[in-house]
Amino acid sequence: GVSELFADPRHPYTRGLIASIPNLEESRERLFSIDGSPPALGRLPGGCAFHPRCIYAAARCRTEDPPLHDVGGRFSACHFATTLPPFHSAVLAAASLDSGDVAP
């Protein structure tokens, strides 16, 4: 359900969207953003369409379409849907802001 989606998102794009939700109690907190711009729908990149902007992207993401994984009754089209580290939006945001880099 929806609560599971927010507690344990299994796709990097979903994680990025959730991490970008402002915390109304921490007004000085720097907001997370997903680097780059969405691709033009007529010119999607090879492999996973999200790989150019994904902090978890690996070489196979550029060449192989990701399979659709059943993750507890929800589905995720990500090569790493079943192996992503535990989700915590503040940790994801801090890691992205500290590195400033997208994985190759």
Short mmCIF file of C-alpha atoms in Angstrom, two decimals:
data_model
loop_
_atom_site.label_atom_id
_atom_site.label_comp_id
_atom_site.label_asym_id
_atom_site.label_seq_id
_atom_site.Cartn_x
_atom_site.Cartn_y
_atom_site.Cartn_z
CA GLY A 1 0.00 0.00 0.00
CA VAL A 2 0.86 3.65 0.16
CA SER A 3 2.45 3.46 3.61
CA GLU A 4 4.85 0.76 2.38
CA LEU A 5 5.71 2.88 -0.64
CA PHE A 6 6.77 5.79 1.57
CA ALA A 7 8.52 3.57 4.13
CA ASP A 8 10.48 1.45 1.67
CA PRO A 9 10.47 2.73 -1.93
CA ARG A 10 12.13 0.21 -4.23
CA HIS A 11 12.90 2.47 -7.21
CA PRO A 12 15.56 5.20 -7.11
CA TYR A 13 13.24 7.75 -8.78
CA THR A 14 10.57 7.17 -6.13
CA ARG A 15 13.24 7.53 -3.44
CA GLY A 16 14.32 10.84 -4.95
CA LEU A 17 10.77 12.16 -5.09
CA ILE A 18 10.11 11.24 -1.47
CA ALA A 19 13.45 12.70 -0.34
CA SER A 20 12.52 16.00 -2.03
CA ILE A 21 9.41 16.50 0.13
CA PRO A 22 10.14 19.51 2.39
CA ASN A 23 10.31 18.91 6.14
CA LEU A 24 8.08 21.63 7.58
CA GLU A 25 9.79 21.33 10.96
CA GLU A 26 13.29 21.96 9.57
CA SER A 27 12.94 25.19 7.60
CA ARG A 28 16.70 25.53 7.05
CA GLU A 29 17.13 22.01 5.74
CA ARG A 30 18.54 21.93 2.22
CA LEU A 31 16.09 20.24 -0.13
CA PHE A 32 17.08 17.16 -2.08
CA SER A 33 16.75 17.32 -5.84
CA ILE A 34 17.26 14.76 -8.56
CA ASP A 35 20.16 15.94 -10.72
CA GLY A 36 19.68 16.60 -14.42
CA SER A 37 16.55 16.87 -16.51
CA PRO A 38 14.08 14.22 -17.61
CA PRO A 39 14.84 12.86 -21.09
CA ALA A 40 12.75 13.81 -24.10
CA LEU A 41 10.15 11.08 -24.52
CA GLY A 42 11.07 10.70 -28.18
CA ARG A 43 14.76 10.23 -27.32
CA LEU A 44 14.93 7.96 -24.30
CA PRO A 45 18.40 6.68 -23.43
CA GLY A 46 19.25 3.01 -23.84
CA GLY A 47 18.69 0.70 -20.90
CA CYS A 48 16.94 2.21 -17.91
CA ALA A 49 15.42 5.59 -18.83
CA PHE A 50 16.37 6.94 -15.38
CA HIS A 51 20.06 5.91 -15.46
CA PRO A 52 21.51 9.34 -16.41
CA ARG A 53 20.02 10.81 -13.22
CA CYS A 54 20.25 7.83 -10.86
CA ILE A 55 22.67 7.79 -7.91
CA TYR A 56 22.66 3.97 -8.00
CA ALA A 57 23.29 3.59 -11.76
CA ALA A 58 25.78 0.97 -12.91
CA ALA A 59 27.07 -0.05 -16.35
CA ARG A 60 24.22 -2.50 -16.98
CA CYS A 61 21.70 0.31 -16.42
CA ARG A 62 22.95 2.00 -19.62
CA THR A 63 22.47 -1.07 -21.81
CA GLU A 64 19.86 -3.42 -20.29
CA ASP A 65 16.19 -2.65 -19.80
CA PRO A 66 15.45 -3.30 -16.13
CA PRO A 67 13.17 -6.24 -15.30
CA LEU A 68 9.93 -5.67 -13.41
CA HIS A 69 10.45 -6.99 -9.88
CA ASP A 70 7.65 -7.94 -7.49
CA VAL A 71 8.69 -6.36 -4.21
CA GLY A 72 6.11 -7.32 -1.64
CA GLY A 73 3.05 -6.87 -3.84
CA ARG A 74 4.42 -3.71 -5.44
CA PHE A 75 6.45 -3.58 -8.62
CA SER A 76 9.68 -1.82 -9.53
CA ALA A 77 11.47 -1.70 -12.88
CA CYS A 78 14.99 -1.38 -11.50
CA HIS A 79 17.97 -3.74 -11.72
CA PHE A 80 18.52 -3.18 -8.00
CA ALA A 81 14.93 -3.16 -6.70
CA THR A 82 15.57 -6.13 -4.43
CA THR A 83 19.04 -5.04 -3.26
CA LEU A 84 18.78 -1.28 -2.66
CA PRO A 85 20.00 -0.24 0.79
CA PRO A 86 17.38 0.58 3.43
CA PHE A 87 15.65 3.85 2.66
CA HIS A 88 15.86 6.92 4.82
CA SER A 89 15.16 10.14 2.93
CA ALA A 90 17.52 12.27 5.04
CA VAL A 91 20.40 9.85 4.42
CA LEU A 92 19.68 9.77 0.68
CA ALA A 93 19.57 13.56 0.52
CA ALA A 94 22.81 13.95 2.50
CA ALA A 95 24.65 11.40 0.37
CA SER A 96 23.60 13.11 -2.83
CA LEU A 97 24.38 16.61 -1.58
CA ASP A 98 27.77 15.57 -0.23
CA SER A 99 28.95 13.80 -3.34
CA GLY A 100 27.41 15.98 -6.01
CA ASP A 101 28.10 13.14 -8.41
CA VAL A 102 25.95 10.64 -10.19
CA ALA A 103 27.33 7.12 -10.27
CA PRO A 104 28.73 6.10 -13.67
#
